[in-house]
CSV table of C-alpha atoms in Angstrom, one decimal:
chain,number,residue,atom,x,y,z
A,292,MET,CA,-0.2,0.0,0.2
A,293,ASN,CA,3.5,2.0,0.4
A,294,ASP,CA,3.5,1.9,-3.2
A,295,THR,CA,0.1,3.5,-3.6
A,296,THR,CA,0.6,6.7,-1.8
A,297,ASP,CA,4.1,7.1,-3.2
A,298,ILE,CA,2.9,7.6,-6.9
A,299,ASP,CA,-0.4,9.4,-4.9
A,300,ASP,CA,2.4,12.5,-3.9
A,301,ILE,CA,4.3,12.1,-7.1
A,302,ILE,CA,1.6,12.7,-9.6
A,303,ASN,CA,0.4,15.8,-6.9
A,304,ASN,CA,3.4,17.0,-6.9
A,305,LEU,CA,3.4,17.0,-10.5
A,306,ARG,CA,0.1,17.7,-11.8
A,307,ASP,CA,0.1,21.7,-10.7
A,308,ASP,CA,3.1,22.3,-12.1
A,309,ASP,CA,4.4,19.8,-14.7
A,310,ILE,CA,0.8,18.7,-16.2
A,311,SER,CA,-0.5,22.0,-16.9
A,312,ASN,CA,3.0,22.9,-18.9
A,313,LEU,CA,2.8,19.4,-20.6
A,314,HIS,CA,-0.8,20.2,-21.6
A,315,SER,CA,0.0,23.2,-23.4
A,316,GLY,CA,2.9,22.1,-24.7
A,317,ILE,CA,0.7,19.7,-26.6
A,318,GLU,CA,-2.3,22.3,-27.4
A,319,ILE,CA,0.3,24.4,-29.4
A,320,GLN,CA,1.7,21.0,-31.2
A,321,SER,CA,-1.7,19.8,-31.7
A,322,SER,CA,-3.0,22.3,-34.6
A,323,LEU,CA,-0.3,21.2,-36.3
A,324,ASP,CA,-0.7,17.6,-35.8
A,325,ASP,CA,-4.7,16.8,-36.0
A,326,SER,CA,-4.3,15.8,-39.2
A,327,PHE,CA,-1.6,13.8,-38.6
A,328,GLN,CA,-2.8,11.9,-36.9
A,329,GLN,CA,-5.3,10.4,-38.1
A,330,THR,CA,-3.2,9.3,-40.5
A,331,ASP,CA,-1.0,7.7,-38.2
A,332,LEU,CA,-3.9,5.8,-36.6
A,333,THR,CA,-5.0,4.6,-39.9
A,334,ASP,CA,-1.5,3.8,-41.5
A,335,LEU,CA,-1.5,1.4,-37.2
A,336,LYS,CA,-4.7,-0.3,-39.1
A,337,LYS,CA,-2.5,-1.6,-42.3
A,338,ALA,CA,0.9,-2.0,-41.1
A,339,TRP,CA,-1.5,-4.1,-38.7
A,340,LEU,CA,-2.8,-6.2,-41.1
A,341,ALA,CA,-0.2,-6.3,-43.3
A,342,GLU,CA,1.6,-8.2,-40.7
A,343,ARG,CA,-0.7,-10.3,-39.9
A,344,MET,CA,-1.4,-12.0,-43.9
A,345,SER,CA,2.4,-10.9,-45.2
A,346,PRO,CA,4.6,-14.7,-45.2
A,347,ASP,CA,7.5,-12.7,-43.9
A,348,ILE,CA,8.5,-10.3,-41.7
A,349,LEU,CA,7.9,-7.0,-42.6
A,350,ALA,CA,10.0,-3.8,-41.9
A,351,PHE,CA,9.1,-2.5,-38.0
A,352,GLN,CA,7.4,0.9,-38.3
A,353,THR,CA,9.5,2.8,-35.5
A,354,SER,CA,8.6,6.4,-36.2
A,355,LEU,CA,5.3,5.2,-36.8
A,356,ILE,CA,4.8,2.8,-33.3
A,357,ASP,CA,6.8,5.6,-31.0
A,358,ARG,CA,4.9,8.2,-31.7
A,359,LEU,CA,1.7,6.2,-30.8
A,360,MET,CA,3.7,4.9,-27.6
A,361,ASP,CA,4.4,8.3,-26.7
A,362,ARG,CA,0.1,9.3,-27.4
A,363,ILE,CA,-0.7,6.4,-25.4
A,364,ARG,CA,1.7,7.6,-22.2
A,365,ILE,CA,0.1,11.1,-22.9
A,366,GLN,CA,-3.6,9.2,-22.7
A,367,ALA,CA,-2.7,7.5,-19.5
A,368,ALA,CA,-1.4,9.9,-17.5
A,369,TYR,CA,-4.5,12.6,-18.7
A,370,ILE,CA,-6.7,9.1,-17.4
A,371,GLU,CA,-4.6,9.2,-14.5
A,372,GLU,CA,-4.7,12.4,-13.8
A,373,ASN,CA,-8.6,12.8,-13.9
A,374,SER,CA,-10.1,9.8,-12.6
A,375,MET,CA,-8.0,11.5,-9.8
A,376,ALA,CA,-9.8,14.7,-9.7
A,377,ASP,CA,-12.7,15.4,-7.3
A,378,PHE,CA,-15.9,13.0,-8.4
A,379,HIS,CA,-18.7,15.6,-8.0
A,380,ASN,CA,-17.4,17.1,-10.4
A,381,SER,CA,-20.1,17.1,-13.1
A,382,GLY,CA,-21.4,14.0,-15.2
A,383,ASP,CA,-19.3,15.1,-18.0
A,384,ILE,CA,-15.4,14.2,-16.7
A,385,LYS,CA,-16.6,10.8,-17.0
A,386,MET,CA,-17.9,10.3,-20.0
A,387,LYS,CA,-14.5,11.9,-21.9
A,388,LEU,CA,-12.3,9.5,-19.0
A,389,LEU,CA,-14.6,6.6,-20.9
A,390,ILE,CA,-13.8,8.0,-24.2
A,391,VAL,CA,-10.3,8.4,-23.3
A,392,GLU,CA,-10.1,5.5,-22.6
A,393,SER,CA,-12.1,2.8,-24.9
A,394,GLU,CA,-10.1,4.6,-27.6
A,395,LEU,CA,-6.8,3.7,-25.6
A,396,GLU,CA,-8.2,0.1,-25.1
A,397,ARG,CA,-9.0,-0.4,-29.0
A,398,ILE,CA,-5.3,1.1,-30.6
A,399,LYS,CA,-3.3,-1.0,-27.1
A,400,PHE,CA,-5.4,-4.0,-29.2
A,401,LEU,CA,-3.5,-2.9,-32.5
A,402,VAL,CA,-0.6,-1.7,-30.9
A,403,ARG,CA,-0.9,-5.1,-28.9
A,404,GLY,CA,-1.3,-7.5,-31.5
A,405,TYR,CA,1.3,-5.8,-34.2
A,406,LEU,CA,3.8,-6.4,-31.9
A,407,ARG,CA,3.6,-10.2,-31.1
A,408,THR,CA,2.4,-11.5,-35.2
A,409,ARG,CA,6.3,-10.2,-35.1
A,410,LEU,CA,7.0,-12.2,-31.9
A,411,SER,CA,5.4,-14.8,-33.5
A,412,LYS,CA,7.3,-14.7,-36.9
A,413,ILE,CA,10.6,-14.0,-35.3
A,414,ASP,CA,10.1,-17.1,-33.3
A,415,LYS,CA,9.7,-19.0,-36.1
A,416,TYR,CA,11.9,-17.9,-38.2
A,417,THR,CA,15.0,-17.1,-35.5
A,418,ILE,CA,17.4,-19.4,-37.6
A,419,TYR,CA,16.6,-18.5,-41.0
A,420,ILE,CA,17.0,-13.8,-39.4
A,421,ILE,CA,20.3,-14.9,-37.5
A,422,GLN,CA,21.6,-16.6,-40.7
A,423,SER,CA,20.7,-14.2,-43.7
A,424,GLY,CA,23.0,-11.7,-40.9
A,425,GLU,CA,25.8,-13.7,-40.7
A,426,ASN,CA,25.3,-15.3,-44.5
A,427,GLN,CA,25.6,-11.2,-45.6
A,428,GLN,CA,28.9,-10.7,-43.4
A,429,GLU,CA,30.4,-13.7,-44.9
A,430,GLY,CA,30.6,-11.8,-48.7
A,431,ASN,CA,27.4,-13.4,-49.8
A,432,ALA,CA,25.4,-10.3,-51.1
A,433,ASP,CA,22.9,-11.6,-52.6
A,434,GLN,CA,20.6,-12.4,-48.7
A,435,PHE,CA,19.5,-9.5,-47.4
A,436,ASP,CA,20.4,-9.2,-43.7
A,437,LEU,CA,16.7,-9.7,-42.2
A,438,ARG,CA,17.7,-8.0,-39.5
A,439,LEU,CA,17.9,-4.6,-40.3
A,440,LEU,CA,14.1,-5.1,-40.4
A,441,LEU,CA,13.8,-6.1,-36.8
A,442,SER,CA,13.3,-3.2,-34.1
A,443,PRO,CA,16.0,-2.9,-31.6
A,444,GLN,CA,14.1,-4.6,-29.1
A,445,GLU,CA,13.2,-7.1,-30.9
A,446,ILE,CA,16.8,-8.8,-31.9
A,447,GLN,CA,17.4,-8.3,-28.4
A,448,TYR,CA,14.7,-10.7,-27.7
A,449,MET,CA,15.5,-12.6,-30.9
A,450,GLU,CA,19.0,-13.3,-29.2
A,451,ARG,CA,18.1,-14.1,-26.1
A,452,HIS,CA,15.1,-16.6,-26.9
A,453,HIS,CA,17.7,-18.0,-29.2
A,454,ARG,CA,20.0,-18.5,-26.7
A,455,ILE,CA,18.0,-19.7,-24.1
A,456,LEU,CA,16.0,-22.0,-26.6
A,457,LEU,CA,19.7,-23.6,-27.3
A,458,ASN,CA,20.5,-24.0,-24.2
A,459,LEU,CA,17.7,-25.8,-23.2
A,460,TYR,CA,17.9,-28.2,-25.7
A,461,ASN,CA,21.5,-28.6,-25.6
A,462,THR,CA,20.9,-29.7,-22.0
A,463,GLN,CA,18.4,-31.8,-22.3
A,464,PHE,CA,19.0,-34.4,-25.3
A,465,LEU,CA,20.7,-32.6,-27.6
A,466,SER,CA,24.0,-34.0,-26.1
A,467,ALA,CA,23.2,-37.0,-26.3
A,468,LEU,CA,22.9,-37.7,-29.6
A,469,PRO,CA,25.3,-38.6,-32.2
A,470,ALA,CA,27.2,-35.5,-33.0
A,471,GLN,CA,26.6,-35.3,-36.5
A,472,LEU,CA,22.8,-35.0,-35.2
A,473,GLN,CA,23.2,-32.6,-32.6
A,474,ARG,CA,23.1,-29.4,-35.4
A,475,LEU,CA,19.6,-27.2,-35.0
A,476,ASP,CA,20.3,-25.9,-39.3
A,477,ASP,CA,21.3,-29.2,-41.1
A,478,SER,CA,20.1,-29.1,-44.4
A,479,SER,CA,22.1,-31.9,-45.5
A,480,GLY,CA,19.7,-34.9,-47.1
A,481,GLY,CA,18.3,-32.1,-49.4
A,482,ILE,CA,15.9,-31.0,-46.9
A,483,SER,CA,16.9,-28.0,-45.0
A,484,MET,CA,16.0,-27.8,-41.1
A,485,VAL,CA,15.3,-24.6,-41.4
A,486,GLU,CA,11.4,-23.4,-41.3
A,487,GLU,CA,12.0,-19.9,-43.9
A,488,PRO,CA,8.7,-17.9,-44.9
A,489,ASP,CA,7.4,-19.3,-48.1
A,490,LEU,CA,6.7,-16.1,-49.9
A,491,ASP,CA,4.6,-18.2,-52.8
A,492,LYS,CA,2.1,-18.5,-50.1
A,493,PRO,CA,-1.2,-17.4,-51.8
A,494,VAL,CA,-2.4,-13.8,-50.1
A,495,PHE,CA,-5.2,-11.3,-50.7
A,496,ILE,CA,-5.1,-8.0,-52.1
A,497,ARG,CA,-6.6,-4.4,-52.5
A,498,VAL,CA,-5.0,-2.1,-55.4
A,499,LEU,CA,-4.6,1.7,-53.9
A,500,GLU,CA,-3.2,2.5,-56.6
A,501,THR,CA,-3.2,1.4,-60.4
A,502,VAL,CA,-0.1,0.1,-61.8
A,503,GLU,CA,0.5,0.6,-65.1
A,504,ARG,CA,3.0,-2.8,-66.4
A,505,PRO,CA,1.9,-5.5,-65.8
A,506,ILE,CA,2.9,-7.6,-63.8
A,507,ARG,CA,3.4,-11.5,-64.3
A,508,VAL,CA,1.9,-14.9,-62.4
A,509,GLY,CA,2.9,-18.2,-63.5
A,510,LEU,CA,1.9,-18.0,-66.6
A,511,ASP,CA,-0.3,-15.1,-66.6
A,512,GLU,CA,-0.1,-10.9,-66.8
A,513,ILE,CA,-2.3,-9.2,-64.7
A,514,THR,CA,-3.0,-5.8,-64.7
A,515,LEU,CA,-3.4,-4.5,-61.7
A,516,GLU,CA,-5.8,-1.3,-61.0
A,517,LYS,CA,-7.6,0.6,-58.3
A,518,GLY,CA,-9.7,-0.7,-56.3
A,519,ASN,CA,-9.3,-4.6,-57.9
A,520,ILE,CA,-9.2,-7.4,-55.5
A,521,TYR,CA,-6.4,-9.9,-56.2
A,522,VAL,CA,-6.1,-13.2,-54.8
A,523,LEU,CA,-2.5,-14.1,-56.1
A,524,ARG,CA,1.2,-15.2,-54.7
A,525,TYR,CA,3.3,-12.8,-52.1
A,526,SER,CA,6.2,-13.3,-54.4
A,527,ALA,CA,4.4,-11.6,-56.8
A,528,ILE,CA,3.7,-7.9,-55.0
A,529,SER,CA,5.4,-7.9,-52.8
A,530,LYS,CA,7.5,-5.0,-53.9
A,531,TYR,CA,4.2,-3.3,-54.3
A,532,LEU,CA,2.9,-3.6,-51.1
A,533,ILE,CA,6.3,-2.0,-50.2
A,534,GLY,CA,5.4,1.0,-52.7
A,535,GLY,CA,2.6,1.6,-50.8
A,536,GLU,CA,0.8,0.6,-54.2
A,537,VAL,CA,-1.6,-2.4,-53.0
A,538,GLU,CA,-2.2,-3.4,-49.6
A,539,LEU,CA,-2.5,-7.6,-47.8
A,540,ILE,CA,-6.2,-7.4,-46.4
B,83,MET,CA,-19.4,18.1,-23.8
B,84,ASP,CA,-15.8,20.0,-24.1
B,85,SER,CA,-13.7,19.5,-27.3
B,86,LEU,CA,-11.2,15.8,-26.1
B,87,LYS,CA,-7.8,15.5,-27.3
B,88,LEU,CA,-7.6,11.4,-28.2
B,89,ILE,CA,-4.8,9.8,-29.9
B,90,GLY,CA,-6.5,9.0,-33.4
B,91,LEU,CA,-8.4,12.3,-34.0
B,92,ARG,CA,-9.9,15.6,-32.5
B,93,VAL,CA,-13.1,15.1,-30.6
B,94,PRO,CA,-14.7,18.5,-31.5
B,95,LYS,CA,-16.8,20.3,-28.9
B,96,MET,CA,-20.6,18.6,-29.1
B,97,SER,CA,-23.6,20.6,-28.8
B,98,PRO,CA,-26.8,18.8,-29.1
B,99,MET,CA,-28.9,19.2,-32.2
B,100,VAL,CA,-26.2,19.8,-33.6
B,101,GLN,CA,-24.6,16.9,-36.7
B,102,MET,CA,-21.1,16.3,-36.8
B,103,GLN,CA,-18.7,13.8,-37.4
B,104,VAL,CA,-17.4,10.9,-35.2
B,105,PRO,CA,-15.6,7.2,-35.3
B,106,LEU,CA,-18.6,4.4,-35.0
B,107,TRP,CA,-17.1,3.0,-31.8
B,108,LEU,CA,-17.8,7.0,-30.4
B,109,ALA,CA,-21.0,7.1,-31.9
B,110,LEU,CA,-21.9,3.7,-30.2
B,111,ILE,CA,-20.9,4.7,-26.9
B,112,LEU,CA,-22.4,8.1,-27.1
B,113,LYS,CA,-25.5,6.4,-28.5
B,114,LYS,CA,-26.0,3.3,-25.0
B,115,GLN,CA,-25.4,7.0,-22.9
B,116,ALA,CA,-28.9,8.0,-24.4
B,117,ARG,CA,-26.5,11.0,-25.3
B,118,CYS,CA,-27.0,11.2,-29.8
B,119,LYS,CA,-29.2,10.1,-32.0
B,120,ILE,CA,-27.1,8.5,-35.4
B,121,VAL,CA,-27.7,9.6,-38.7
B,122,MET,CA,-28.0,6.2,-40.8
B,123,PRO,CA,-26.0,6.4,-43.8
B,124,SER,CA,-27.8,6.4,-47.1
B,125,TRP,CA,-26.6,2.6,-48.0
B,126,LEU,CA,-28.9,1.1,-45.0
B,127,GLU,CA,-31.7,2.8,-46.0
B,128,GLU,CA,-34.9,0.8,-48.0
B,129,GLU,CA,-34.7,2.4,-51.6
B,130,HIS,CA,-31.2,1.7,-51.8
B,131,LEU,CA,-31.2,-1.6,-50.9
B,132,ARG,CA,-33.7,-2.5,-53.3
B,133,GLN,CA,-32.1,-1.2,-55.9
B,134,VAL,CA,-28.1,-3.4,-54.7
B,135,TYR,CA,-30.8,-6.2,-54.3
B,136,GLU,CA,-31.7,-5.6,-57.7
B,137,ARG,CA,-28.2,-5.4,-59.4
B,138,GLU,CA,-27.1,-8.2,-57.8
B,139,THR,CA,-29.8,-10.4,-58.5
B,140,THR,CA,-29.7,-8.8,-62.4
B,141,VAL,CA,-25.6,-9.1,-62.4
B,142,GLN,CA,-24.6,-12.8,-62.6
B,143,ASP,CA,-21.1,-12.7,-62.9
B,144,ARG,CA,-20.0,-9.8,-60.7
B,145,PHE,CA,-20.5,-7.9,-57.6
B,146,SER,CA,-22.7,-4.2,-56.5
B,147,ASP,CA,-19.8,-1.7,-56.5
B,148,GLN,CA,-23.0,0.1,-54.6
B,149,LEU,CA,-22.0,-1.8,-50.5
B,150,PRO,CA,-19.7,-0.1,-48.5
B,151,TRP,CA,-15.8,-2.4,-47.8
B,152,ARG,CA,-17.3,-2.8,-44.9
B,153,TRP,CA,-21.4,-3.2,-45.3
B,154,MET,CA,-21.8,-6.3,-43.4
B,155,GLU,CA,-19.7,-4.9,-39.8
B,156,LEU,CA,-21.9,-1.6,-40.2
B,157,SER,CA,-25.2,-2.5,-41.0
B,158,GLN,CA,-24.7,-5.4,-38.0
B,159,SER,CA,-23.8,-2.9,-35.4
B,160,LEU,CA,-25.3,0.2,-36.9
B,161,LEU,CA,-29.3,-2.4,-36.5
B,162,ALA,CA,-27.9,-4.3,-33.2
B,163,HIS,CA,-27.6,-0.9,-31.1
B,164,ALA,CA,-28.8,2.2,-32.9
B,165,SER,CA,-31.8,0.8,-35.1
B,166,ASP,CA,-34.5,3.6,-34.0
B,167,ASP,CA,-32.6,6.1,-35.7
B,168,LEU,CA,-33.5,4.5,-39.4
B,169,LYS,CA,-36.0,5.8,-41.3
B,170,SER,CA,-36.9,2.7,-43.5
B,171,PRO,CA,-38.7,0.5,-41.1
B,172,LEU,CA,-36.4,-2.2,-39.6
B,173,ALA,CA,-37.9,-5.3,-41.0
B,174,LYS,CA,-37.6,-4.8,-44.2
B,175,VAL,CA,-34.0,-3.3,-43.8
B,176,ARG,CA,-32.9,-6.6,-42.0
B,177,SER,CA,-35.2,-8.8,-44.9
B,178,LEU,CA,-33.4,-6.8,-47.3
B,179,LEU,CA,-29.7,-7.4,-45.9
B,180,GLN,CA,-30.4,-10.8,-45.6
B,181,ASP,CA,-31.5,-11.3,-48.9
B,182,ILE,CA,-28.2,-9.5,-50.1
B,183,ARG,CA,-25.9,-11.4,-48.8
B,184,GLU,CA,-27.5,-14.6,-49.6
B,185,VAL,CA,-27.2,-13.4,-53.6
B,186,ARG,CA,-24.0,-12.8,-53.1
B,187,LEU,CA,-22.6,-15.7,-50.8
B,188,ALA,CA,-24.4,-18.0,-54.0
B,189,LYS,CA,-22.2,-16.0,-56.1
B,190,ALA,CA,-18.3,-16.2,-54.1
B,191,ARG,CA,-19.8,-20.1,-53.7
B,192,ALA,CA,-20.1,-20.1,-57.3
B,193,GLY,CA,-16.9,-18.7,-57.9
B,194,ILE,CA,-14.9,-20.9,-55.7
B,195,SER,CA,-14.6,-22.8,-58.3
B,196,GLU,CA,-12.5,-20.5,-60.3
B,197,LEU,CA,-9.8,-20.9,-57.4
B,198,ASN,CA,-6.4,-21.9,-59.6
B,199,GLU,CA,-3.5,-21.8,-58.6
B,200,SER,CA,-1.9,-18.7,-60.1
B,201,HIS,CA,-4.3,-15.7,-59.0
B,202,VAL,CA,-8.3,-15.3,-58.2
B,203,GLN,CA,-9.8,-11.7,-58.8
B,204,MET,CA,-12.8,-10.4,-56.6
B,205,ASP,CA,-13.4,-7.2,-56.9
B,206,ASN,CA,-15.9,-5.4,-54.8
B,207,LEU,CA,-16.4,-8.2,-52.1
B,208,GLY,CA,-16.9,-6.7,-48.6
B,209,HIS,CA,-13.6,-7.4,-45.5
B,210,MET,CA,-16.2,-10.1,-44.1
B,211,GLU,CA,-16.9,-12.4,-47.4
B,212,ILE,CA,-13.6,-12.0,-48.1
B,213,ASN,CA,-12.4,-13.4,-44.4
B,214,GLU,CA,-15.3,-15.9,-44.8
B,215,LEU,CA,-13.2,-17.3,-48.4
B,216,ARG,CA,-10.3,-16.5,-46.7
B,217,PRO,CA,-9.0,-20.0,-45.6
B,218,PHE,CA,-10.6,-22.2,-48.1
B,219,ALA,CA,-9.3,-19.9,-50.5
B,220,ILE,CA,-5.5,-19.6,-49.5
B,221,LEU,CA,-5.7,-23.8,-48.8
B,222,VAL,CA,-6.6,-24.7,-52.3
B,223,MET,CA,-4.4,-22.6,-54.0
B,224,ASP,CA,-1.2,-23.5,-51.7
B,225,GLN,CA,-2.9,-27.2,-52.5
B,226,LEU,CA,-2.9,-26.2,-56.5
B,227,ARG,CA,0.2,-24.6,-56.3
B,228,ARG,CA,2.2,-27.6,-54.8
B,229,ILE,CA,0.6,-29.6,-57.5
B,230,THR,CA,1.2,-27.9,-60.6
B,231,SER,CA,5.1,-27.2,-59.2
B,232,LEU,CA,5.6,-31.4,-59.3
B,233,THR,CA,3.8,-31.5,-62.4
B,234,GLU,CA,5.7,-29.2,-64.7
B,235,PRO,CA,9.3,-27.0,-63.8
B,236,GLU,CA,7.4,-24.2,-62.8
B,237,PRO,CA,8.6,-21.0,-64.5
B,238,ASP,CA,11.2,-18.4,-62.8
B,239,HIS,CA,8.6,-15.7,-61.4
B,240,ASP,CA,11.6,-14.2,-60.0
B,241,ASP,CA,12.3,-12.5,-62.7
B,242,ASP,CA,9.7,-10.6,-62.6
B,243,ASP,CA,11.6,-7.4,-63.0
B,244,TYR,CA,12.5,-8.7,-66.1
B,245,ASP,CA,9.5,-9.5,-67.6
B,246,ASN,CA,9.1,-5.4,-68.4
B,247,ASP,CA,12.0,-5.2,-70.7
B,248,ASP,CA,11.3,-6.8,-73.6
B,249,VAL,CA,13.0,-5.0,-76.5
């Protein structure tokens, strides 16, 4: 219980000066980025959907997530500040809190979904991602270092998780196996143990901007026109996804 | 209520009898508290739905483009929470929506036979309808792709980048 009173004190101290400063700061800034905000939210939804639907891992939206996390913090502070304000205030503040909280939860859901989807892909393709980095360092320029697509936290997570898992496997059973069967990235025998994303997996896309040049899918050629919805293999459109001409749905 | 700053938007100052545009989730919160009336989208009125239905039944090989992208989700939540704001009779709208859904579903089912290993076009399908099709369509296409890649050597789709430089 000591903790809560401590926090109360701190917030009480803060409330009078710092938060009012904070809010006036936001006011000035807000007129500038009102439209900016709206696109951030649509961008987040898009990033979330794309990440959920694409078979491989996409680039981490660093600045978008940073901006949103900042705003999530501001809104959480707003809730905290106002829920402690005296309650014999009108019902208006309750209504406002309800709205702010609902929105906050909606956005947290999206952010969480986005990060979790990425983590599940990172878990699945850990060895593949690590190898792509090693190959590049060895001078195999044809392979892109997938670690560049991850955020620093994600890399840290991946490396630690991999180390712990490796350790567990080794102590539990790998050490009891013959030496030639101990590797986790064995590719002898024609089948690679390393799981790779299947880039030919079919995906649903919607075309946002008409692409003039027809693209080839298998034996056919198709022209992507604005508003079209297609199901086709991911590898055929992945470069248009990054360019923003199509979106995954 | 005074204006309010949210993460995704700024809610303007709200006063009674003034129309304004807010996201659906916010409108539904206000509606549940009986603080607002929702102005129904025009596509959710009987007249428009009847037109859509007629188009859907006359044009066999295509989906009508007169419904919004998330028409099923929107109509569902609007009718469930704000049916009293509807100008047309609720039962009519419901049955029309149901009819439209069935016609479109039948078309989508017929379209399944068109599935192949490379690509399928599905213009004007709603988001919900796509999600209903997704697991099946993806599974079928994936299997077909595996089968064809076994029977014939796959044309190298990696050279997408070059195939436009035909000189």
